[in-house]
Amino acid sequence: MAVEACESKGEGFIEYYWSKPSDSMANLTIKKVSYVRLFEPWQWVIGTGVYLEDIEDDTHIRKLAMIEDLKTTIGKIRIGESGYFFIFDGKKDVLLHPYLMTSSPDSSYYFSALPIMDKIMKAAKTKDKTLRYSWLDPTSDDNQVNHPKKVFVAYYEPLDWYICASISEEEIKHPTTVLGRKILYFALIFIAFSAIVAFIMAENLARPLRNLMASVLRISNSQDEIDVKQIPVSGSTEMQSLSLSIRDMLRSIRQQKRNLLDAKVEVEESEKKYRMLFNSSGDAALMFKDFKITECNERALKILKGSREEVLGITLWDISPILQAKGIKSSDKAREIFKDAKVGFPMEFEWIHTNLAKELLNIDVTLTFLDKDKNVFLSTWRDVTAKKLAEKALRESEERYRFLVENSPTVFWIFNKEGDARYISSNITKVLGFTSEEIKGMTIHLWHSRIHRQDIENVIYRFNDLYEHNIPVDVSYRFINSKGKWIWLQEIARKDDEIFGNGYSFGLVTDITEKKVAEQKILQSMIKAEEDERSRIAKDLHDGVSPLLSAIKLFTQSMRDSKMEKMKIELSEKISYTVAEAIQSINEISANISPHILQNFGLVTAVESFAISICPSHGVSFTVDSDFSGRLPDDYEIALYRIAVELINNTLKYANAKKIQIVFSKLPIYVGMSYSDDGIGFDMEKTKEYSKSMGLFNMKNRTELLNGKFKLTSAPNAGTQAYIQFPLDTLL
């Protein structure tokens, strides 16, 4: 209501109901009137008001004073000879009458007047506002005679007064000009008096407010120090309270003004420090308004790979891919995060950005809402792209490690002397058939009970040396797996308190059952090869050397018995030839048994010597080439020589070849031999059928025992090729 009253004219009176405290401590809702006015410099509506009942009390006092004034003025005015004015109110209380100024029940005159008052009140509502009546005037000498009279009445509603002029009918017959003029003068005087009273009352209500507003306006326009004493304290109690409140407010404003001046200096200093921190921060810092970059530091420019002119003004969408992680749109995700940041809590999250070179960046972001009115956000960035790449590489490495562990035939474990397990790799189930939980649940004695009785003593001894003397363990033993089957295990263990903890050791357990079986087969094969070799030597001696020696014996005996000189000469030549043939056979047998030329002159010369001794007699040509000089370790030279001899013998026996080519080579990572012939070859699918007679199994095992690789290829009518390689690092 107050605002509406001030919108049109800037001021006005309003009526309303308001709670008024009372002595009974109960708040009563009383009608109230206020004068309000707009204070434009501050856009304040200031008002002062009073309760109507307080106005009525004040008005009653003023009415009494006014009635007393009317008694001394209007009460003495007469209309003609018998006319006079009188006033009574709506309660029929006589306020002014030259003859009747009491409403006491003792007054018979008062009671006789009551019916007339009712009629006068009704006449006030008629058009001519007059009433004729007969009046017995007790004040006259002829008080027993009714006098015809006429009364003119006017109702003044603001005071609830009936203002009357009474005159006898006889005097009305006189010229009415003088009478009317008197009535008019009386009405004007009364109206003017009432207006003055109303103005004084309104002025008393409004004047303190206008004075207060003028003082406030004067202070508001002044640039000097605020003096609260310029605010007047006057008017009603409510007005005085308002003035005192404004004084307190101005005191607070004066103090706030001083505080603001001090704060301005502090803000300027703080802004300098903030700017210095903003630009010197190790993290990138950017200001966003409506998703546009409005400010940034040098670190941000470095990350975005752009100049200040290029970066300022670009939007968040210009430095973000269309999609974030998990396929979420960057625009949708950003709006959601910025909305949450407005709640007042900094938001921390990961974001995929792009720099101006369109390179993808992984950024750790902290977003803080700074200014609600300007919609400004502070975003600090930390480039974690390198960290993310390292984490990715680590994850991939861990995945590869996990894959290798889970698919490795070797179990990794960490145990202490009492058998308490800190770690067991999950692939233990594949190796032993037990889960890691089952192994952890085993006591050391239960574990030992599954080791072969011929091996347990050695295992315990070796692990005691590990825990007591820190001597590494490398032991093989037989173990019963979960299926009750004996398998061979090789266990290697090391102890390092700094890495694995005090009293704990790290170990590797590998199932070497297949290796043990292969070694057994190789051993059996070697034994058989030795037996075969003995049989072959015996056969060569029996079939080759023994007949020659027998022939020599016969030739010698015949020559001794012969008496013919010519016969002796012939027998002597035969003996010499046979001896030479026997020597050749013995040399061949000797070469197969122990090639002394290999020990004295090396691999290449030994292979050439063997080829020369055997190939020409079979009509087969050969070449032996080498691209390295020097010697190899004895084990490797013997293995390559035996394989070369075996291949040559196979070619001569089965291939029907015309040419053999052997090449020894040395490369940065291995040394080896390649062998080829141009014989009839064979079907590789049937290799197993020939393996026993051709010695392929022996050649392959000789190679693998020295960590080498053996490869044989052949096809019908395509000859045979063999490749043998040994890692160079194993020869050092």
XYZ file of C-alpha atoms in Angstrom:
732
model
C 0.000 0.000 0.000
C 2.782 2.415 0.896
C 4.611 1.739 -2.395
C 1.403 2.127 -4.422
C 0.610 5.444 -2.690
C 4.093 6.764 -3.635
C 4.166 5.510 -7.223
C 1.798 8.195 -8.611
C 2.375 11.336 -6.517
C 5.434 10.438 -4.483
C 3.489 10.743 -1.183
C 0.106 10.068 0.395
C -1.997 8.845 3.345
C -2.857 5.183 3.812
C -5.212 3.393 6.225
C -4.685 -0.133 7.492
C -4.966 -2.356 10.541
C -1.933 -2.916 12.731
C -1.143 -4.685 15.955
C -0.899 -2.362 18.969
C 0.699 -3.423 22.278
C -1.404 -3.009 25.383
C -0.868 -3.096 29.139
C -2.449 -6.547 29.254
C 0.453 -7.864 27.062
C -2.080 -8.854 24.389
C -1.595 -7.312 20.968
C -4.762 -5.716 19.618
C -5.333 -5.106 15.918
C -6.267 -1.394 15.647
C -6.947 0.767 12.633
C -4.015 3.033 11.809
C -3.293 5.906 9.409
C 0.186 6.767 8.057
C 1.709 9.454 5.934
C 4.282 7.999 3.458
C 6.709 9.656 1.091
C 9.239 8.422 -1.516
C 12.894 9.283 -0.830
C 14.151 9.103 -4.417
C 17.962 9.209 -3.867
C 17.800 5.891 -1.999
C 14.500 4.668 -3.462
C 13.187 4.337 0.058
C 9.560 4.739 1.172
C 9.579 6.532 4.555
C 6.433 6.970 6.623
C 5.006 7.923 9.994
C 1.652 6.862 11.389
C -0.691 6.936 14.335
C -3.454 4.683 15.598
C -6.937 6.092 14.935
C -7.948 5.673 18.556
C -4.999 7.919 19.491
C -6.266 10.440 16.932
C -9.761 10.145 18.388
C -8.457 10.846 21.874
C -6.538 13.839 20.569
C -9.540 14.937 18.522
C -11.795 14.698 21.580
C -9.506 17.010 23.479
C -9.390 19.374 20.544
C -13.192 19.145 20.212
C -13.634 20.131 23.830
C -11.295 23.049 23.331
C -13.110 24.017 20.150
C -16.503 23.799 21.902
C -15.254 26.150 24.568
C -14.133 28.560 21.858
C -17.527 28.255 20.152
C -19.274 29.028 23.418
C -17.457 32.347 23.687
C -17.989 33.207 20.034
C -20.814 31.541 18.199
C -22.749 30.900 21.438
C -23.341 34.631 21.847
C -24.525 35.181 18.292
C -28.283 35.871 17.970
C -30.505 35.641 14.917
C -32.977 38.406 15.128
C -34.623 38.865 18.474
C -35.263 35.276 19.412
C -33.085 33.194 17.123
C -29.910 31.473 18.245
C -27.483 28.672 17.270
C -27.149 25.376 19.052
C -25.172 22.170 18.397
C -25.627 18.581 19.562
C -23.950 15.321 18.441
C -25.226 11.967 17.279
C -25.438 10.811 20.882
C -27.841 13.688 21.613
C -25.293 15.341 23.832
C -25.834 19.101 23.696
C -22.529 20.721 22.858
C -23.630 24.351 22.446
C -26.898 26.035 23.450
C -27.419 29.450 24.927
C -30.037 28.123 27.321
C -29.449 24.377 27.540
C -25.851 23.265 28.356
C -26.546 20.202 30.433
C -27.579 16.664 29.757
C -28.213 15.934 33.396
C -31.180 13.655 34.052
C -32.361 16.275 36.575
C -33.088 18.757 33.851
C -36.719 18.592 32.759
C -35.735 20.919 29.976
C -33.294 18.318 28.708
C -35.944 15.586 28.683
C -38.392 17.799 26.862
C -35.734 18.458 24.229
C -35.020 14.808 23.452
C -38.036 14.234 21.126
C -37.202 17.454 19.301
C -33.605 16.179 18.728
C -34.904 13.008 17.111
C -37.024 15.089 14.751
C -34.113 17.438 13.978
C -31.861 14.457 13.168
C -34.494 13.167 10.722
C -34.906 16.682 9.233
C -31.168 16.814 8.524
C -31.731 14.062 6.019
C -34.563 15.913 4.153
C -34.086 18.104 1.121
C -34.828 21.530 2.735
C -33.266 20.493 6.081
C -35.842 22.429 8.174
C -38.284 21.560 10.926
C -41.324 23.386 12.348
C -42.189 22.737 15.960
C -43.805 24.321 19.005
C -41.602 25.084 21.901
C -42.533 25.817 25.479
C -39.801 28.103 26.545
C -39.298 27.797 30.255
C -36.984 30.804 30.260
C -39.609 33.242 29.051
C -42.157 35.062 31.151
C -44.933 33.364 29.297
C -43.630 29.878 29.874
C -47.035 28.283 29.589
C -47.472 29.200 25.917
C -46.167 27.157 22.993
C -44.220 29.256 20.577
C -44.143 28.160 16.890
C -40.554 27.954 15.758
C -38.543 26.794 12.774
C -35.112 25.216 12.909
C -32.522 25.080 10.103
C -30.235 22.058 10.473
C -26.917 20.934 8.853
C -25.169 17.619 9.627
C -21.333 17.765 9.804
C -20.344 14.124 9.371
C -16.596 14.316 10.269
C -17.529 15.375 13.821
C -20.987 13.765 13.914
C -22.423 17.168 14.784
C -25.874 18.623 14.089
C -25.527 22.421 13.692
C -28.874 24.150 14.108
C -30.296 27.686 13.847
C -33.639 28.142 15.628
C -35.926 31.211 15.193
C -39.530 31.982 15.789
C -41.947 31.884 12.901
C -42.805 35.515 13.463
C -39.264 36.733 12.843
C -38.973 34.611 9.682
C -41.541 36.904 8.147
C -38.974 39.728 8.385
C -36.627 40.146 5.373
C -34.516 36.993 5.219
C -31.371 38.610 3.779
C -29.924 39.497 7.119
C -30.893 36.172 8.543
C -29.398 34.217 5.643
C -26.216 36.237 5.754
C -25.769 35.437 9.425
C -26.331 31.758 8.788
C -23.827 31.856 5.864
C -21.220 33.655 7.972
C -21.660 31.087 10.675
C -21.261 28.206 8.196
C -18.134 29.727 6.626
C -16.581 30.368 9.998
C -17.317 26.833 11.075
C -16.007 25.281 7.853
C -12.849 27.371 7.996
C -12.378 26.412 11.580
C -12.809 22.730 10.748
C -10.363 22.987 7.806
C -7.791 24.646 10.012
C -8.183 21.897 12.579
C -7.781 19.191 9.875
C -4.737 20.948 8.368
C -3.087 21.267 11.747
C -3.678 17.578 12.437
C -2.291 16.518 9.015
C 0.609 18.933 9.330
C 1.472 17.619 12.762
C 1.565 14.142 11.230
C 3.565 15.026 8.053
C 5.887 17.853 9.166
C 8.339 15.661 11.174
C 8.589 13.245 8.236
C 9.306 16.038 5.745
C 11.943 17.502 8.061
C 13.503 14.076 8.469
C 13.577 13.431 4.720
C 15.045 16.875 4.026
C 17.837 16.185 6.513
C 18.510 12.751 5.041
C 18.578 14.221 1.518
C 20.974 16.943 2.621
C 23.293 14.347 4.170
C 22.957 12.106 1.115
C 24.049 14.904 -1.241
C 26.923 15.963 0.983
C 30.434 14.638 0.341
C 31.540 15.552 3.848
C 31.687 13.361 6.914
C 28.220 12.271 8.025
C 26.918 14.201 11.075
C 24.039 12.308 12.659
C 23.065 15.358 14.717
C 21.584 16.830 11.545
C 18.741 14.305 11.830
C 15.926 15.978 13.845
C 14.141 14.001 16.547
C 10.557 15.287 16.770
C 6.920 14.412 16.187
C 5.113 11.380 17.443
C 6.780 8.612 19.442
C 6.836 6.505 16.287
C 8.440 9.362 14.344
C 11.026 9.899 17.047
C 11.867 6.160 16.983
C 12.277 6.363 13.186
C 14.598 9.379 13.517
C 16.700 7.627 16.134
C 16.835 4.512 13.950
C 18.025 6.610 10.980
C 20.654 8.192 13.244
C 21.877 4.693 14.152
C 21.779 3.697 10.485
C 23.802 6.770 9.490
C 26.322 6.021 12.221
C 26.604 2.500 10.767
C 26.897 3.941 7.246
C 29.625 6.317 8.451
C 31.529 3.385 9.961
C 30.915 1.237 6.883
C 32.214 4.057 4.689
C 35.403 4.161 6.718
C 35.610 0.366 6.575
C 35.083 0.441 2.812
C 37.951 2.867 2.378
C 40.187 0.541 4.387
C 38.808 -2.491 2.542
C 39.438 -0.824 -0.817
C 43.123 -0.560 0.033
C 43.154 -4.177 1.197
C 41.320 -5.308 -1.943
C 43.827 -3.515 -4.158
C 46.689 -5.175 -2.306
C 44.890 -8.523 -2.385
C 44.225 -8.141 -6.102
C 47.914 -7.533 -6.731
C 48.798 -10.664 -4.750
C 46.055 -12.662 -6.481
C 47.252 -11.524 -9.913
C 50.801 -12.507 -9.001
C 49.634 -15.932 -7.749
C 47.333 -16.345 -10.759
C 50.160 -15.770 -13.214
C 52.872 -17.621 -11.266
C 50.772 -20.704 -10.451
C 52.264 -24.021 -11.469
C 48.807 -25.096 -12.620
C 46.908 -23.598 -15.509
C 44.237 -21.111 -14.399
C 41.384 -19.896 -16.589
C 38.330 -17.683 -16.051
C 35.085 -18.717 -17.774
C 31.995 -16.586 -18.331
C 29.113 -18.149 -20.243
C 31.529 -20.964 -21.224
C 33.984 -18.448 -22.802
C 37.567 -17.917 -21.640
C 37.894 -14.366 -20.318
C 41.279 -14.645 -18.602
C 44.126 -17.166 -18.278
C 47.715 -17.409 -17.071
C 50.886 -18.343 -18.921
C 50.668 -21.997 -17.911
C 47.263 -22.256 -19.604
C 48.645 -20.704 -22.792
C 51.473 -23.245 -22.762
C 49.068 -26.179 -22.387
C 46.721 -24.872 -25.084
C 49.675 -24.025 -27.378
C 48.307 -20.620 -28.292
C 48.884 -16.913 -27.751
C 46.785 -14.779 -25.439
C 44.955 -13.272 -28.414
C 44.172 -16.741 -29.777
C 42.917 -18.161 -26.473
C 40.833 -15.352 -24.949
C 37.284 -15.436 -26.239
C 37.207 -19.066 -27.376
C 34.560 -21.310 -25.858
C 34.861 -24.495 -23.874
C 33.537 -26.379 -26.899
C 36.488 -25.103 -29.008
C 38.952 -26.963 -26.747
C 36.921 -30.121 -26.091
C 36.222 -33.151 -28.289
C 32.612 -33.935 -29.115
C 32.567 -36.874 -26.717
C 34.113 -37.429 -23.311
C 34.846 -40.789 -21.697
C 32.105 -43.423 -21.969
C 30.613 -41.650 -24.988
C 29.066 -38.742 -23.032
C 28.640 -35.501 -25.004
C 31.051 -32.806 -23.825
C 28.340 -30.107 -23.993
C 25.879 -32.074 -21.832
C 28.516 -33.054 -19.294
C 29.931 -29.510 -19.034
C 26.534 -27.897 -18.451
C 25.806 -30.431 -15.714
C 29.151 -29.770 -13.968
C 28.847 -25.961 -14.205
C 25.314 -26.191 -12.781
C 26.516 -28.273 -9.823
C 29.401 -25.842 -9.198
C 26.905 -23.012 -8.702
C 25.769 -24.673 -5.481
C 28.956 -23.305 -3.981
C 31.218 -26.336 -3.707
C 34.314 -26.656 -5.956
C 33.987 -29.488 -8.459
C 36.953 -31.810 -9.105
C 36.851 -34.042 -12.163
C 38.806 -35.366 -15.153
C 38.239 -33.831 -18.571
C 39.522 -34.588 -22.050
C 40.611 -31.327 -23.689
C 42.212 -30.472 -27.005
C 44.784 -27.767 -27.519
C 44.802 -25.451 -30.506
C 46.941 -28.035 -32.336
C 44.029 -30.502 -31.886
C 46.101 -32.771 -29.640
C 44.162 -34.691 -26.999
C 44.982 -33.819 -23.384
C 43.994 -35.469 -20.101
C 43.317 -32.703 -17.572
C 42.520 -32.813 -13.849
C 40.118 -29.876 -13.362
C 38.974 -27.956 -10.281
C 35.997 -25.685 -11.061
C 34.959 -22.944 -8.600
C 31.985 -20.588 -8.905
C 33.235 -17.049 -8.192
C 30.575 -14.449 -9.062
C 26.835 -15.107 -9.100
C 25.946 -11.776 -10.711
C 28.508 -12.056 -13.493
C 28.301 -15.866 -13.836
C 32.111 -16.212 -13.593
C 33.939 -19.497 -12.894
C 37.601 -20.181 -12.038
C 39.000 -23.357 -13.579
C 42.410 -24.711 -12.579
C 44.006 -27.362 -14.782
C 46.702 -29.919 -14.198
C 47.920 -31.697 -17.328
C 48.044 -35.403 -16.484
C 48.450 -36.639 -20.059
C 51.905 -38.067 -19.361
C 50.610 -39.586 -16.135
C 47.685 -41.181 -17.972
C 49.994 -42.598 -20.628
C 52.255 -43.975 -17.894
C 49.245 -45.463 -16.089
C 48.052 -46.994 -19.347
C 51.495 -48.452 -19.989
C 51.573 -49.752 -16.403
C 48.136 -51.332 -16.790
C 49.188 -52.953 -20.043
C 52.395 -54.145 -18.397
C 50.431 -55.550 -15.460
C 48.025 -57.246 -17.857
C 50.952 -58.765 -19.758
C 52.535 -59.814 -16.479
C 49.247 -61.311 -15.300
C 48.866 -63.092 -18.625
C 52.412 -64.435 -18.429
C 51.950 -65.524 -14.825
C 48.596 -67.174 -15.439
C 49.897 -68.962 -18.530
C 53.404 -69.655 -17.279
C 54.400 -73.139 -16.210
C 56.283 -71.492 -13.338
C 54.611 -70.660 -10.023
C 55.684 -67.531 -8.097
C 55.458 -67.559 -4.336
C 56.650 -65.748 -1.183
C 57.019 -67.942 1.928
C 58.749 -67.875 5.284
C 60.518 -70.741 7.022
C 57.327 -71.864 8.806
C 55.500 -72.181 5.490
C 53.302 -69.091 5.895
C 52.503 -67.811 2.418
C 52.350 -64.091 1.687
C 51.747 -64.556 -2.032
C 51.113 -67.457 -4.430
C 50.451 -66.898 -8.137
C 47.089 -68.103 -9.410
C 48.607 -70.486 -12.001
C 49.527 -72.887 -9.206
C 46.305 -74.779 -9.944
C 47.577 -75.597 -13.441
C 50.906 -76.797 -12.076
C 49.990 -78.673 -8.897
C 46.220 -78.989 -9.127
C 45.790 -77.171 -5.774
C 44.356 -73.646 -5.422
C 46.433 -70.942 -3.788
C 44.031 -71.008 -0.798
C 44.592 -74.744 -0.389
C 48.360 -74.285 -0.489
C 48.162 -71.467 2.096
C 46.160 -73.794 4.306
C 48.865 -76.490 4.214
C 51.338 -76.744 7.050
C 55.014 -77.077 6.212
C 54.875 -80.689 7.416
C 51.950 -81.494 5.116
C 53.879 -80.006 2.206
C 56.945 -82.088 3.077
C 54.805 -85.219 3.290
C 54.006 -84.904 -0.421
C 57.713 -84.874 -1.409
C 59.347 -88.177 -2.400
C 61.141 -89.829 0.526
C 64.349 -90.038 -1.478
C 64.273 -86.255 -2.093
C 62.881 -84.762 1.140
C 66.165 -84.760 3.060
C 67.924 -82.798 0.343
C 65.032 -80.300 0.058
C 64.977 -79.590 3.822
C 68.755 -79.274 3.910
C 68.818 -76.799 1.026
C 66.066 -74.576 2.521
C 67.748 -74.562 5.930
C 70.849 -73.209 4.214
C 68.671 -70.525 2.599
C 67.076 -69.238 5.808
C 70.124 -69.661 8.052
C 73.013 -68.808 5.704
C 71.203 -67.022 2.832
C 72.460 -69.604 0.302
C 70.214 -69.613 -2.811
C 68.208 -72.770 -3.494
C 68.100 -74.637 -6.791
C 66.715 -78.105 -6.215
C 64.669 -80.689 -8.107
C 62.384 -83.203 -6.410
C 59.410 -85.445 -6.944
C 56.017 -84.328 -5.650
C 52.519 -85.862 -5.467
C 50.019 -83.479 -7.124
C 46.305 -83.177 -6.265
C 45.510 -86.183 -8.505
C 47.961 -88.418 -6.641
C 50.416 -88.483 -9.554
C 54.170 -88.109 -9.114
C 55.571 -85.085 -10.949
C 59.022 -83.534 -11.030
C 59.390 -79.961 -9.650
C 62.333 -77.635 -9.893
C 62.369 -74.969 -7.162
C 64.598 -71.899 -7.146
C 64.487 -69.605 -4.091
C 66.213 -66.417 -2.917
C 66.016 -64.524 0.373
C 65.991 -60.718 0.625
C 64.628 -59.126 3.818
C 64.519 -55.607 2.343
C 62.388 -56.603 -0.629
C 60.228 -59.451 0.670
C 60.188 -58.747 4.401
C 62.098 -60.159 7.320
C 62.233 -63.948 7.194
C 60.495 -64.267 3.805
C 61.906 -65.690 0.586
C 60.843 -65.512 -3.036
C 60.689 -68.672 -5.079
C 59.872 -70.147 -8.463
C 58.420 -73.623 -8.873
C 58.369 -75.245 -12.317
C 56.934 -78.549 -13.443
C 59.905 -80.244 -15.155
C 58.253 -83.628 -15.543
C 58.389 -83.489 -19.345
C 61.993 -82.352 -19.211
C 62.887 -85.237 -16.920
C 61.083 -87.656 -19.237
C 62.929 -86.184 -22.216
C 66.247 -86.439 -20.398
C 65.469 -90.057 -19.607
C 64.694 -90.687 -23.234
C 67.884 -88.958 -24.276
C 69.874 -90.993 -21.797
C 68.298 -94.171 -23.057
C 68.892 -93.021 -26.606
C 72.526 -92.267 -25.848
C 72.979 -95.651 -24.232
C 71.369 -97.263 -27.223
C 73.474 -95.117 -29.549
C 76.588 -96.279 -27.751
C 75.467 -99.884 -28.027
C 74.663 -99.337 -31.689
C 78.009 -97.710 -32.170
C 79.748 -100.661 -30.535
C 77.755 -103.018 -32.704
C 78.624 -101.016 -35.802
C 82.318 -100.949 -34.855
C 82.231 -104.678 -34.164
C 80.488 -105.217 -37.467
C 82.946 -102.956 -39.299
C 85.837 -104.832 -37.701
C 84.233 -108.171 -38.386
C 83.137 -107.424 -41.915
C 85.866 -105.092 -42.976
C 89.111 -105.495 -41.045
C 88.861 -109.128 -39.927
C 88.650 -110.601 -43.510
C 91.577 -108.451 -44.539
C 93.645 -109.645 -41.614
C 92.694 -113.232 -42.382
C 93.751 -112.694 -46.010
C 97.041 -111.199 -44.875
C 97.586 -114.195 -42.654
C 96.953 -116.577 -45.578
C 99.128 -114.585 -47.940
C 101.936 -114.571 -45.392
C 101.696 -118.304 -44.811
C 101.612 -119.030 -48.550
C 104.580 -116.808 -49.161
C 106.495 -118.585 -46.428
C 105.640 -121.977 -47.875
C 106.287 -121.032 -51.475
C 109.638 -121.821 -53.002
C 108.991 -119.960 -56.149
C 110.487 -116.534 -56.163
C 107.903 -115.151 -58.553
C 105.090 -116.418 -56.368
C 106.658 -114.831 -53.336
C 106.793 -111.506 -55.142
C 103.107 -111.704 -56.078
C 102.125 -112.724 -52.566
C 104.225 -109.889 -51.141
C 102.345 -107.358 -53.342
C 98.994 -108.799 -52.288
C 100.019 -108.604 -48.657
C 101.032 -104.964 -49.063
C 97.736 -104.081 -50.807
C 95.652 -105.912 -48.235
C 97.553 -104.295 -45.365
C 96.896 -100.891 -46.932
C 93.196 -101.730 -47.277
C 93.074 -102.871 -43.667
C 94.738 -99.659 -42.559
C 92.145 -97.660 -44.544
C 89.306 -99.551 -42.888
C 90.832 -99.042 -39.457
C 91.238 -95.320 -40.183
C 87.580 -95.046 -41.142
C 86.529 -96.869 -38.017
C 88.847 -94.698 -35.937
C 87.472 -91.545 -37.506
C 83.930 -92.560 -36.595
C 84.919 -93.427 -33.029
C 87.150 -90.486 -32.065
C 88.042 -87.953 -34.738
C 91.438 -86.784 -33.432
C 91.616 -84.321 -36.328
C 88.653 -82.454 -34.745
C 90.591 -81.973 -31.529
C 93.751 -80.909 -33.330
C 92.498 -78.814 -36.274
C 88.894 -77.818 -35.545
C 85.370 -78.382 -36.867
C 85.658 -77.327 -40.522
C 88.866 -79.328 -41.174
C 87.440 -82.422 -39.420
C 84.227 -82.369 -41.511
C 86.241 -81.866 -44.752
C 88.561 -84.762 -43.798
C 85.602 -87.078 -43.149
C 83.910 -86.080 -46.404
C 87.126 -86.651 -48.377
C 87.513 -90.111 -46.868
C 84.023 -91.328 -47.750
C 82.288 -89.240 -50.438
C 84.489 -89.906 -53.491
C 84.104 -93.679 -53.173
C 80.319 -93.128 -53.558
C 80.643 -90.782 -56.501
C 79.354 -87.774 -54.516
C 80.993 -84.343 -54.696
C 80.933 -81.973 -51.726
C 81.805 -78.445 -50.552
C 82.441 -77.263 -47.006
C 82.400 -73.461 -46.468
C 82.739 -71.252 -43.386
C 82.528 -67.475 -42.765
C 84.256 -67.512 -39.374
C 87.602 -68.611 -37.988
C 88.532 -69.710 -34.527
C 87.228 -72.490 -32.385
C 83.919 -73.169 -30.663
C 83.546 -74.792 -27.242
C 84.240 -78.556 -27.420
C 80.602 -79.577 -26.738
C 79.339 -77.511 -29.674
C 82.069 -78.622 -32.100
C 81.496 -82.309 -31.246
C 77.709 -81.901 -31.614
C 78.013 -80.160 -35.014
C 80.587 -82.729 -36.205
C 78.428 -85.725 -35.166
C 75.344 -84.149 -36.839
C 77.343 -83.453 -40.053
C 78.671 -87.043 -40.101
C 75.140 -88.412 -39.536
C 73.709 -86.265 -42.358
C 76.501 -87.277 -44.767
C 76.003 -90.988 -43.984
C 72.206 -90.619 -44.495
C 72.759 -88.910 -47.849
C 75.185 -91.625 -49.009
C 72.878 -94.423 -47.838
C 69.434 -93.150 -48.866
C 69.462 -90.026 -51.029
C 71.136 -91.170 -54.261
C 72.611 -87.659 -54.373
C 75.330 -86.225 -56.564
C 76.281 -83.215 -54.470
C 76.497 -82.225 -50.809
C 76.891 -78.610 -49.567
C 77.808 -77.699 -45.976
C 78.075 -74.068 -44.691
C 79.161 -72.990 -41.205
C 78.111 -69.390 -40.323
C 78.370 -66.948 -37.438
C 75.814 -64.112 -37.087
C 75.329 -61.461 -34.351
C 72.859 -63.637 -32.440
C 73.760 -67.229 -33.270
C 76.231 -69.667 -34.831
C 75.070 -72.577 -36.901
C 75.378 -74.971 -39.812
C 73.269 -75.457 -42.924
C 73.332 -78.742 -44.839
C 71.774 -79.640 -48.186
C 71.931 -82.395 -50.832
C 70.333 -82.830 -54.256
C 69.069 -86.342 -53.576
C 65.640 -87.847 -54.039
C 64.344 -86.443 -50.703
C 61.433 -87.956 -48.754
C 57.902 -87.211 -47.529
C 58.039 -85.217 -44.256
C 54.763 -86.816 -43.148
C 56.639 -90.106 -42.988
C 59.603 -88.694 -41.110
C 58.773 -90.701 -38.044
C 59.069 -93.909 -40.010
C 62.632 -93.002 -40.957
C 63.602 -91.361 -37.682
C 64.976 -94.502 -36.117
C 67.079 -95.595 -39.098
C 68.109 -92.059 -40.047
C 69.070 -90.965 -36.528
C 66.877 -87.845 -36.732
C 65.855 -88.176 -33.116
C 69.497 -88.235 -31.990
C 70.399 -85.180 -34.061
C 67.460 -83.188 -32.665
C 68.231 -84.107 -29.055
C 71.958 -83.309 -29.439
C 70.932 -79.809 -30.565
C 68.310 -79.140 -27.888
C 70.567 -80.336 -25.072
C 72.756 -77.334 -25.907
C 69.726 -74.943 -26.119
C 69.899 -75.014 -29.900
C 67.302 -75.377 -32.648
C 67.188 -78.184 -35.226
C 65.088 -77.976 -38.365
C 64.828 -80.548 -41.196
C 62.963 -80.004 -44.464
C 62.536 -82.358 -47.437
C 60.150 -83.298 -50.181
C 60.177 -86.033 -52.847
C 62.656 -85.184 -55.654
C 63.557 -81.904 -53.843
C 66.571 -83.002 -51.791
C 67.032 -82.589 -48.071
C 67.938 -79.482 -46.032
C 68.928 -79.219 -42.377
C 69.498 -76.099 -40.223
C 71.193 -76.133 -36.828
C 71.472 -72.928 -34.698
C 72.953 -72.222 -31.275
C 72.371 -68.849 -29.463
C 75.599 -66.905 -29.372
C 75.151 -65.860 -25.745
C 75.207 -69.514 -24.667
C 78.696 -69.937 -26.170
C 80.290 -67.130 -24.156
